[in-house]
Amino acid sequence: MKPAAIPRPSGGISSAHAPDLDIPARFMALAMFGLLVTGIIGVVAYPLLLESFYAPKLLAFVHLHTLGIVAPLVVGASYQLVPVVLQEPLAAPRVARFSFWVYLVGVLLFLPSLVATWQIGLGIGGTLLFAALLLYAAIVWMTLASAPERGVIRWHIAAAVVGLPLGVAAGLLLALNKTTGFLEGRTLSLLAAHATLMILCWITPLLFGVAYRLVGMFTLSEDRLWHRVAWAELGFTLVGGWTLATSFLLFHSRPVFIMASALVLIGQALFFVQLAHMYHARRRRQIDVHIPFAMTAASCGVLAGLALFIGFIRGDGPAGELWVVAVWLGIAGMMISAIQGFFYKIATFLVWLNRYAPVAGRQKVPRLEELYKLRVARIGWICWLAALITSASGILLGVDLLVTAGGLLAAGGIGCFLSNVVRIASHWQSGPLDRVIGRMRRSRRAAGGERVGHVIASE
């Protein structure tokens, strides 16, 4: 296949279009706290994966991953990366800051209420989360509307923004149903549609679209992206995801489920092939720390799609273990793995820019890889991969010991990752001299009419 035309140069993951760092940082800090909690309770909580998905404690554990880790990390990363990817400043940064506090109060109310089945907390917390995510969708949509970018990555982001409000609305209805029970026999159908919309119609297109740009930046392979494959992946993912969600709500037709899950599986496979191609064709030949995490994420996406397809072929009932495996591999395997891998690159680069860019050339500064322990990162990936394999096998075989071992291994992997996050964060604070130098550089750039980047402005 012939490579596509070389895209215009981008400004990296931090450019003049990026917002002040405090906006993405507060969401990312919340996600790291959520990851810490899942690591601490993992040994006790992983056996919950052997229960039905509508069990209150399992629902709370899953939502700790989705609302406590994935959603805040995706929102924070979107506020940082979408303006960079689209080469357009973030719309309404004040509203973005405000949305964090709405989200924080909502998640702190919602998750404990889910465990305790406290109906008032579920209603208020769910409403606040709904409002915060709607604000996020509106901000990204406004940024998108005025952006000059018109390529396949833009359409991945646009598709994600369309899927989010409906997925969140379905979740709010489920939370309110805990109070009134108005859904009656439709609860499981709406739960399945909610999971489908959030995973396949929001997170997946957003993750894939941003990954195409990030992997190209990290490995100097932006011009190696197969655009036709990326368009095909987006088409299969969206048609499959929306057909599944619609069928859960309206048709309940087994042939439609099989067809839609096959489309989802093809979309996941195309993303895996695209990623493998870009890494194979990369100009930066070093095996970077994010690569094993990214390939683990892509592999888990394919396996989750395969579990979904086989489940519909077999005609499994609502309590089938394949559904749990599919959702677990989609959330923990695809999303959390990708978050860890890309976080190593994004957070390290942003911290380096904040701490060392103002003094680079005037004094010795560390390389990006020296901000964390590479050996610890590799051990963490091995533990995390072993946790995914062990827990998924335990769910399929119904073996409590395997699932518990998966929780123990996950705690080890998360511990390694978070220890590196602390090392990276320890470089954040600039000294007084650095701040003075940064302020002087900012003044010079402002006087020269050059737009000052967010890195210096954040000091």
Short mmCIF file of C-alpha atoms in Angstrom, two decimals:
data_model
loop_
_atom_site.label_atom_id
_atom_site.label_comp_id
_atom_site.label_asym_id
_atom_site.label_seq_id
_atom_site.Cartn_x
_atom_site.Cartn_y
_atom_site.Cartn_z
CA MET A 1 0.00 0.00 0.00
CA LYS A 2 1.37 3.41 -0.93
CA PRO A 3 1.89 5.84 1.96
CA ALA A 4 -0.43 8.84 2.03
CA ALA A 5 0.69 12.38 1.51
CA ILE A 6 2.92 13.79 4.21
CA PRO A 7 0.80 15.82 6.65
CA ARG A 8 1.78 19.28 7.72
CA PRO A 9 4.07 19.47 10.71
CA SER A 10 2.33 19.62 14.07
CA GLY A 11 3.41 21.37 17.20
CA GLY A 12 3.93 18.25 19.29
CA ILE A 13 1.72 17.46 22.31
CA SER A 14 2.23 21.00 23.62
CA SER A 15 1.94 23.89 21.22
CA ALA A 16 0.72 27.48 21.19
CA HIS A 17 -2.81 26.07 20.84
CA ALA A 18 -2.69 24.04 24.08
CA PRO A 19 -4.50 25.36 27.18
CA ASP A 20 -2.91 26.17 30.54
CA LEU A 21 -1.60 23.01 32.12
CA ASP A 22 -3.77 23.25 35.22
CA ILE A 23 -6.83 22.29 33.13
CA PRO A 24 -5.68 18.80 32.03
CA ALA A 25 -3.56 18.30 35.17
CA ARG A 26 -6.49 18.39 37.62
CA PHE A 27 -8.40 15.73 35.65
CA MET A 28 -5.28 13.58 35.31
CA ALA A 29 -4.58 13.86 39.05
CA LEU A 30 -8.11 12.62 39.76
CA ALA A 31 -7.56 9.69 37.38
CA MET A 32 -4.30 8.77 39.14
CA PHE A 33 -6.14 8.79 42.48
CA GLY A 34 -8.78 6.48 41.00
CA LEU A 35 -6.05 4.16 39.73
CA LEU A 36 -4.49 4.11 43.22
CA VAL A 37 -7.82 3.08 44.75
CA THR A 38 -8.29 0.24 42.23
CA GLY A 39 -4.76 -1.00 43.01
CA ILE A 40 -5.40 -0.98 46.76
CA ILE A 41 -8.74 -2.81 46.60
CA GLY A 42 -7.86 -5.01 43.60
CA VAL A 43 -7.25 -8.26 45.50
CA VAL A 44 -10.62 -7.96 47.24
CA ALA A 45 -12.54 -6.49 44.31
CA TYR A 46 -11.39 -8.66 41.38
CA PRO A 47 -13.46 -11.71 42.51
CA LEU A 48 -16.52 -9.48 41.94
CA LEU A 49 -15.89 -10.09 38.22
CA LEU A 50 -17.39 -13.57 38.69
CA GLU A 51 -20.77 -12.00 39.51
CA SER A 52 -23.48 -10.60 37.24
CA PHE A 53 -22.84 -7.14 35.83
CA TYR A 54 -25.92 -5.74 37.56
CA ALA A 55 -24.65 -6.67 41.04
CA PRO A 56 -24.27 -3.31 42.88
CA LYS A 57 -20.66 -3.88 44.04
CA LEU A 58 -19.49 -5.02 40.62
CA LEU A 59 -21.25 -2.04 39.03
CA ALA A 60 -19.41 0.22 41.47
CA PHE A 61 -16.06 -1.46 40.71
CA VAL A 62 -16.58 -1.11 36.96
CA HIS A 63 -17.66 2.54 37.35
CA LEU A 64 -14.59 3.18 39.53
CA HIS A 65 -12.61 2.28 36.41
CA THR A 66 -14.80 4.18 33.95
CA LEU A 67 -15.75 7.27 35.99
CA GLY A 68 -12.79 7.29 38.36
CA ILE A 69 -9.97 6.61 35.86
CA VAL A 70 -10.95 6.47 32.19
CA ALA A 71 -13.39 9.41 31.96
CA PRO A 72 -11.31 12.02 33.89
CA LEU A 73 -8.14 10.95 32.09
CA VAL A 74 -9.87 11.12 28.70
CA VAL A 75 -11.43 14.51 29.51
CA GLY A 76 -8.11 15.93 30.76
CA ALA A 77 -6.13 14.50 27.86
CA SER A 78 -8.76 15.78 25.42
CA TYR A 79 -8.48 19.32 26.78
CA GLN A 80 -4.70 19.08 26.22
CA LEU A 81 -4.54 17.13 22.96
CA VAL A 82 -7.62 18.10 20.94
CA PRO A 83 -6.45 21.73 20.51
CA VAL A 84 -3.00 20.44 19.55
CA VAL A 85 -4.32 17.82 17.14
CA LEU A 86 -6.78 20.27 15.55
CA GLN A 87 -4.39 23.26 15.69
CA GLU A 88 -7.13 25.35 17.32
CA PRO A 89 -7.20 26.88 20.86
CA LEU A 90 -9.53 25.27 23.37
CA ALA A 91 -12.93 26.94 23.47
CA ALA A 92 -14.12 28.22 26.88
CA PRO A 93 -11.19 27.27 29.18
CA ARG A 94 -13.03 28.75 32.21
CA VAL A 95 -15.93 26.42 31.61
CA ALA A 96 -13.44 23.55 31.35
CA ARG A 97 -12.11 24.42 34.83
CA PHE A 98 -15.65 24.70 36.18
CA SER A 99 -16.58 21.32 34.68
CA PHE A 100 -13.88 19.67 36.81
CA TRP A 101 -15.51 20.71 40.09
CA VAL A 102 -18.93 19.61 38.86
CA TYR A 103 -17.42 16.28 37.83
CA LEU A 104 -15.52 15.86 41.12
CA VAL A 105 -18.60 16.39 43.30
CA GLY A 106 -20.63 14.13 41.03
CA VAL A 107 -18.21 11.20 41.11
CA LEU A 108 -17.67 11.51 44.89
CA LEU A 109 -21.43 11.27 45.37
CA PHE A 110 -22.17 8.69 42.70
CA LEU A 111 -19.65 5.91 43.43
CA PRO A 112 -20.30 5.47 47.18
CA SER A 113 -24.04 5.71 46.50
CA LEU A 114 -23.73 2.88 43.96
CA VAL A 115 -22.17 0.62 46.62
CA ALA A 116 -24.70 1.59 49.29
CA THR A 117 -27.63 1.84 46.81
CA TRP A 118 -28.32 5.34 48.21
CA GLN A 119 -30.93 6.60 45.80
CA ILE A 120 -30.65 10.34 46.51
CA GLY A 121 -26.88 10.22 46.03
CA LEU A 122 -27.30 8.29 42.80
CA GLY A 123 -29.76 10.84 41.44
CA ILE A 124 -27.74 13.94 42.38
CA GLY A 125 -24.34 12.42 41.57
CA GLY A 126 -25.56 11.07 38.23
CA THR A 127 -27.06 14.43 37.30
CA LEU A 128 -23.81 16.28 38.13
CA LEU A 129 -21.75 13.77 36.11
CA PHE A 130 -24.20 14.15 33.23
CA ALA A 131 -23.83 17.96 33.38
CA ALA A 132 -20.01 17.85 33.60
CA LEU A 133 -19.66 15.52 30.63
CA LEU A 134 -22.13 17.57 28.60
CA LEU A 135 -20.00 20.66 29.28
CA TYR A 136 -16.94 18.70 28.12
CA ALA A 137 -18.73 17.57 24.94
CA ALA A 138 -19.85 21.14 24.21
CA ILE A 139 -16.32 22.53 24.67
CA VAL A 140 -14.77 19.90 22.41
CA TRP A 141 -17.52 20.42 19.83
CA MET A 142 -16.99 24.20 19.79
CA THR A 143 -13.23 23.67 19.40
CA LEU A 144 -13.90 21.19 16.63
CA ALA A 145 -16.32 23.48 14.78
CA SER A 146 -13.75 26.25 14.33
CA ALA A 147 -10.74 24.03 13.64
CA PRO A 148 -9.09 23.97 10.18
CA GLU A 149 -8.30 20.23 10.46
CA ARG A 150 -10.55 18.22 8.11
CA GLY A 151 -8.90 14.79 8.06
CA VAL A 152 -9.78 11.38 9.44
CA ILE A 153 -8.61 12.28 12.96
CA ARG A 154 -11.12 15.14 13.12
CA TRP A 155 -13.94 12.76 12.24
CA HIS A 156 -12.87 10.30 14.92
CA ILE A 157 -13.17 13.11 17.49
CA ALA A 158 -16.49 14.34 16.04
CA ALA A 159 -17.94 10.83 16.19
CA ALA A 160 -16.87 10.48 19.81
CA VAL A 161 -18.51 13.78 20.79
CA VAL A 162 -21.79 12.63 19.23
CA GLY A 163 -21.74 9.29 21.07
CA LEU A 164 -20.96 10.68 24.52
CA PRO A 165 -24.21 12.59 25.39
CA LEU A 166 -26.43 9.64 24.49
CA GLY A 167 -24.28 7.21 26.47
CA VAL A 168 -24.30 9.49 29.52
CA ALA A 169 -28.08 10.04 29.18
CA ALA A 170 -28.59 6.27 29.21
CA GLY A 171 -26.44 6.04 32.36
CA LEU A 172 -28.47 8.81 34.04
CA LEU A 173 -31.71 6.95 33.25
CA LEU A 174 -30.24 3.82 34.84
CA ALA A 175 -29.29 5.79 37.97
CA LEU A 176 -32.80 7.27 38.22
CA ASN A 177 -34.26 3.82 37.66
CA LYS A 178 -32.62 2.74 40.94
CA THR A 179 -34.98 5.22 42.61
CA THR A 180 -38.23 4.75 40.70
CA GLY A 181 -37.91 1.43 38.88
CA PHE A 182 -39.71 2.95 35.89
CA LEU A 183 -37.70 0.88 33.37
CA GLU A 184 -39.14 -2.40 34.66
CA GLY A 185 -38.02 -5.19 32.28
CA ARG A 186 -35.91 -2.85 30.09
CA THR A 187 -33.13 -2.34 32.62
CA LEU A 188 -30.64 -4.87 31.22
CA SER A 189 -31.26 -3.70 27.64
CA LEU A 190 -30.56 -0.09 28.60
CA LEU A 191 -27.49 -1.17 30.59
CA ALA A 192 -26.12 -2.96 27.51
CA ALA A 193 -26.88 0.06 25.31
CA HIS A 194 -25.21 2.38 27.85
CA ALA A 195 -22.03 0.24 27.93
CA THR A 196 -21.99 0.04 24.12
CA LEU A 197 -22.41 3.79 23.63
CA MET A 198 -19.73 4.68 26.19
CA ILE A 199 -17.14 2.11 25.07
CA LEU A 200 -17.71 1.82 21.31
CA CYS A 201 -19.25 5.17 20.40
CA TRP A 202 -17.29 7.52 22.69
CA ILE A 203 -14.01 6.15 24.02
CA THR A 204 -13.05 3.92 21.07
CA PRO A 205 -13.20 6.49 18.22
CA LEU A 206 -11.60 9.15 20.45
CA LEU A 207 -8.81 6.81 21.57
CA PHE A 208 -8.13 5.54 18.04
CA GLY A 209 -8.15 9.00 16.45
CA VAL A 210 -5.81 10.52 19.02
CA ALA A 211 -3.59 7.40 18.95
CA TYR A 212 -3.01 7.79 15.22
CA ARG A 213 -1.63 11.29 15.83
CA LEU A 214 0.28 10.49 19.04
CA VAL A 215 1.97 7.34 17.73
CA GLY A 216 3.01 9.26 14.63
CA MET A 217 4.53 12.00 16.81
CA PHE A 218 6.25 9.64 19.23
CA THR A 219 7.83 7.46 16.54
CA LEU A 220 8.24 9.96 13.68
CA SER A 221 5.83 8.01 11.50
CA GLU A 222 2.99 10.52 10.96
CA ASP A 223 3.33 10.20 7.18
CA ARG A 224 3.06 6.39 7.43
CA LEU A 225 -0.59 6.43 8.53
CA TRP A 226 -2.76 4.40 6.15
CA HIS A 227 -5.63 6.87 5.74
CA ARG A 228 -7.93 4.45 3.90
CA VAL A 229 -7.49 1.88 6.66
CA ALA A 230 -8.20 4.57 9.27
CA TRP A 231 -11.41 5.57 7.45
CA ALA A 232 -12.45 1.93 7.13
CA GLU A 233 -11.75 1.31 10.84
CA LEU A 234 -13.89 4.33 11.77
CA GLY A 235 -16.73 3.15 9.54
CA PHE A 236 -16.76 -0.42 10.88
CA THR A 237 -16.47 0.76 14.49
CA LEU A 238 -19.28 3.31 14.25
CA VAL A 239 -21.73 1.22 12.21
CA GLY A 240 -21.10 -1.78 14.45
CA GLY A 241 -21.34 0.20 17.71
CA TRP A 242 -24.46 2.19 16.82
CA THR A 243 -26.20 -0.88 15.38
CA LEU A 244 -25.48 -2.82 18.57
CA ALA A 245 -26.79 0.00 20.79
CA THR A 246 -29.93 0.43 18.67
CA SER A 247 -30.56 -3.30 18.59
CA PHE A 248 -30.24 -3.57 22.37
CA LEU A 249 -32.96 -0.92 22.72
CA LEU A 250 -35.31 -1.83 19.85
CA PHE A 251 -34.79 -5.05 17.90
CA HIS A 252 -33.15 -7.74 20.03
CA SER A 253 -32.46 -9.56 16.77
CA ARG A 254 -29.73 -12.21 17.02
CA PRO A 255 -28.66 -11.92 13.33
CA VAL A 256 -28.33 -8.14 13.79
CA PHE A 257 -26.26 -8.67 16.94
CA ILE A 258 -23.97 -11.10 15.10
CA MET A 259 -23.56 -8.77 12.12
CA ALA A 260 -22.89 -5.72 14.32
CA SER A 261 -20.37 -7.52 16.55
CA ALA A 262 -18.55 -8.77 13.42
CA LEU A 263 -18.23 -5.14 12.25
CA VAL A 264 -16.89 -4.14 15.66
CA LEU A 265 -14.34 -6.98 15.51
CA ILE A 266 -13.18 -5.89 12.03
CA GLY A 267 -12.79 -2.29 13.27
CA GLN A 268 -10.63 -3.45 16.19
CA ALA A 269 -8.54 -5.65 13.89
CA LEU A 270 -7.94 -2.74 11.49
CA PHE A 271 -6.75 -0.55 14.37
CA PHE A 272 -4.36 -3.32 15.48
CA VAL A 273 -2.97 -3.65 11.93
CA GLN A 274 -2.63 0.13 11.58
CA LEU A 275 -0.76 0.43 14.86
CA ALA A 276 1.54 -2.51 14.06
CA HIS A 277 2.28 -0.95 10.65
CA MET A 278 3.14 2.45 12.13
CA TYR A 279 5.47 0.92 14.72
CA HIS A 280 7.10 -1.28 12.07
CA ALA A 281 7.65 1.74 9.79
CA ARG A 282 8.77 4.11 12.56
CA ARG A 283 11.90 6.20 12.02
CA ARG A 284 12.74 6.32 15.73
CA ARG A 285 13.88 2.70 16.05
CA GLN A 286 14.17 2.66 19.85
CA ILE A 287 11.56 0.47 21.61
CA ASP A 288 9.84 3.19 23.56
CA VAL A 289 8.10 2.40 26.87
CA HIS A 290 4.65 3.26 25.48
CA ILE A 291 4.83 0.70 22.65
CA PRO A 292 4.17 -2.51 24.68
CA PHE A 293 1.28 -0.80 26.49
CA ALA A 294 -0.23 0.43 23.20
CA MET A 295 0.06 -2.99 21.52
CA THR A 296 -1.45 -4.62 24.63
CA ALA A 297 -4.37 -2.19 24.34
CA ALA A 298 -4.87 -2.96 20.64
CA SER A 299 -4.65 -6.73 21.26
CA CYS A 300 -7.20 -6.56 24.09
CA GLY A 301 -9.53 -4.60 21.82
CA VAL A 302 -9.42 -7.41 19.26
CA LEU A 303 -9.97 -10.06 21.95
CA ALA A 304 -12.89 -8.09 23.41
CA GLY A 305 -14.47 -7.85 19.94
CA LEU A 306 -13.91 -11.59 19.44
CA ALA A 307 -15.54 -12.41 22.80
CA LEU A 308 -18.53 -10.26 21.82
CA PHE A 309 -18.85 -11.99 18.44
CA ILE A 310 -18.56 -15.54 19.86
CA GLY A 311 -21.06 -14.67 22.60
CA PHE A 312 -23.69 -13.68 20.03
CA ILE A 313 -22.89 -16.71 17.84
CA ARG A 314 -23.43 -19.00 20.85
CA GLY A 315 -26.53 -17.09 21.93
CA ASP A 316 -25.30 -16.60 25.51
CA GLY A 317 -27.79 -15.33 28.08
CA PRO A 318 -27.43 -12.08 30.08
CA ALA A 319 -25.32 -13.83 32.76
CA GLY A 320 -22.82 -15.24 30.22
CA GLU A 321 -19.18 -14.98 31.21
CA LEU A 322 -18.15 -13.85 27.71
CA TRP A 323 -19.98 -10.53 28.20
CA VAL A 324 -17.98 -9.89 31.37
CA VAL A 325 -14.74 -10.79 29.56
CA ALA A 326 -15.60 -8.53 26.61
CA VAL A 327 -16.37 -5.52 28.80
CA TRP A 328 -13.41 -6.20 31.13
CA LEU A 329 -10.94 -6.46 28.24
CA GLY A 330 -12.47 -3.35 26.69
CA ILE A 331 -12.14 -1.26 29.87
CA ALA A 332 -9.08 -2.63 31.69
CA GLY A 333 -7.32 -4.21 28.72
CA MET A 334 -7.82 -1.59 26.01
CA MET A 335 -8.45 1.67 27.89
CA ILE A 336 -6.33 1.37 31.06
CA SER A 337 -3.39 -0.14 29.12
CA ALA A 338 -3.50 2.71 26.58
CA ILE A 339 -3.77 5.27 29.40
CA GLN A 340 -0.63 3.94 31.08
CA GLY A 341 1.38 3.85 27.86
CA PHE A 342 0.43 7.28 26.56
CA PHE A 343 0.65 8.83 30.04
CA TYR A 344 4.35 7.96 30.16
CA LYS A 345 4.88 10.09 27.06
CA ILE A 346 2.39 12.90 27.62
CA ALA A 347 2.98 13.59 31.32
CA THR A 348 6.75 13.27 31.03
CA PHE A 349 6.88 15.68 28.12
CA LEU A 350 4.62 18.27 29.76
CA VAL A 351 6.51 18.15 33.06
CA TRP A 352 9.83 18.46 31.24
CA LEU A 353 8.55 21.51 29.36
CA ASN A 354 7.32 23.13 32.57
CA ARG A 355 10.42 22.40 34.63
CA TYR A 356 13.38 22.28 32.28
CA ALA A 357 12.53 24.04 29.00
CA PRO A 358 12.99 27.53 30.56
CA VAL A 359 16.59 26.67 31.58
CA ALA A 360 17.58 24.40 28.69
CA GLY A 361 20.81 25.65 27.14
CA ARG A 362 21.76 27.48 30.34
CA GLN A 363 22.29 24.46 32.55
CA LYS A 364 22.35 20.68 32.28
CA VAL A 365 18.86 19.20 32.09
CA PRO A 366 17.77 15.53 32.15
CA ARG A 367 16.47 13.65 29.13
CA LEU A 368 12.78 12.68 29.12
CA GLU A 369 13.60 9.04 29.90
CA GLU A 370 15.52 10.09 32.99
CA LEU A 371 12.40 11.48 34.67
CA TYR A 372 11.25 7.92 35.52
CA LYS A 373 12.66 4.42 36.02
CA LEU A 374 12.52 2.50 32.74
CA ARG A 375 13.07 -0.86 34.45
CA VAL A 376 10.15 -0.21 36.81
CA ALA A 377 7.97 0.72 33.82
CA ARG A 378 8.83 -2.58 32.08
CA ILE A 379 8.17 -4.62 35.25
CA GLY A 380 4.86 -2.78 35.60
CA TRP A 381 3.86 -3.69 32.04
CA ILE A 382 4.69 -7.37 32.62
CA CYS A 383 2.62 -7.41 35.83
CA TRP A 384 -0.28 -5.61 34.13
CA LEU A 385 -0.25 -7.97 31.13
CA ALA A 386 -0.14 -10.99 33.46
CA ALA A 387 -3.04 -9.50 35.44
CA LEU A 388 -5.17 -9.18 32.29
CA ILE A 389 -4.43 -12.74 31.16
CA THR A 390 -4.99 -14.23 34.59
CA SER A 391 -8.19 -12.34 35.40
CA ALA A 392 -9.75 -12.99 31.97
CA SER A 393 -8.89 -16.70 32.26
CA GLY A 394 -10.36 -16.77 35.76
CA ILE A 395 -13.62 -15.22 34.54
CA LEU A 396 -13.94 -17.68 31.66
CA LEU A 397 -13.15 -20.71 33.87
CA GLY A 398 -15.05 -19.41 36.88
CA VAL A 399 -12.00 -19.88 39.14
CA ASP A 400 -11.94 -17.49 42.08
CA LEU A 401 -8.22 -18.10 42.78
CA LEU A 402 -7.20 -17.01 39.27
CA VAL A 403 -9.25 -13.82 39.44
CA THR A 404 -7.80 -13.00 42.87
CA ALA A 405 -4.29 -13.58 41.50
CA GLY A 406 -5.19 -11.19 38.69
CA GLY A 407 -6.05 -8.57 41.29
CA LEU A 408 -2.70 -9.11 43.03
CA LEU A 409 -0.77 -8.80 39.76
CA ALA A 410 -2.77 -5.70 38.80
CA ALA A 411 -1.84 -4.12 42.15
CA GLY A 412 1.83 -4.77 41.31
CA GLY A 413 1.50 -3.28 37.84
CA ILE A 414 -0.39 -0.22 39.08
CA GLY A 415 2.12 0.21 41.91
CA CYS A 416 5.02 0.31 39.43
CA PHE A 417 3.17 2.76 37.20
CA LEU A 418 2.18 5.08 40.05
CA SER A 419 5.68 5.03 41.54
CA ASN A 420 6.91 6.37 38.20
CA VAL A 421 4.09 8.93 38.13
CA VAL A 422 5.34 10.20 41.52
CA ARG A 423 8.91 10.38 40.15
CA ILE A 424 7.73 12.34 37.11
CA ALA A 425 5.59 14.66 39.25
CA SER A 426 8.53 15.33 41.61
CA HIS A 427 10.16 17.26 38.73
CA TRP A 428 7.15 19.54 38.35
CA GLN A 429 7.98 22.37 40.73
CA SER A 430 10.40 24.93 39.34
CA GLY A 431 12.89 26.70 41.54
CA PRO A 432 12.82 30.52 42.06
CA LEU A 433 15.60 31.11 39.51
CA ASP A 434 13.84 29.01 36.89
CA ARG A 435 10.62 30.90 37.41
CA VAL A 436 12.40 34.25 36.97
CA ILE A 437 14.07 33.07 33.76
CA GLY A 438 10.78 31.72 32.46
CA ARG A 439 9.03 35.00 33.24
CA MET A 440 11.72 36.95 31.37
CA ARG A 441 11.40 34.69 28.32
CA ARG A 442 7.64 35.10 28.39
CA SER A 443 7.94 38.88 28.45
CA ARG A 444 10.33 38.85 25.51
CA ARG A 445 8.01 36.63 23.46
CA ALA A 446 4.98 38.76 24.29
CA ALA A 447 6.85 41.92 23.28
CA GLY A 448 7.79 40.30 19.99
CA GLY A 449 4.22 39.46 19.19
CA GLU A 450 4.77 35.76 19.51
CA ARG A 451 2.08 33.78 21.20
CA VAL A 452 3.34 32.44 24.51
CA GLY A 453 2.82 28.74 25.08
CA HIS A 454 1.04 27.39 28.06
CA VAL A 455 4.19 25.93 29.57
CA ILE A 456 5.72 29.27 30.48
CA ALA A 457 2.36 30.81 31.30
CA SER A 458 1.73 28.12 33.89
CA GLU A 459 4.62 29.22 36.06
#
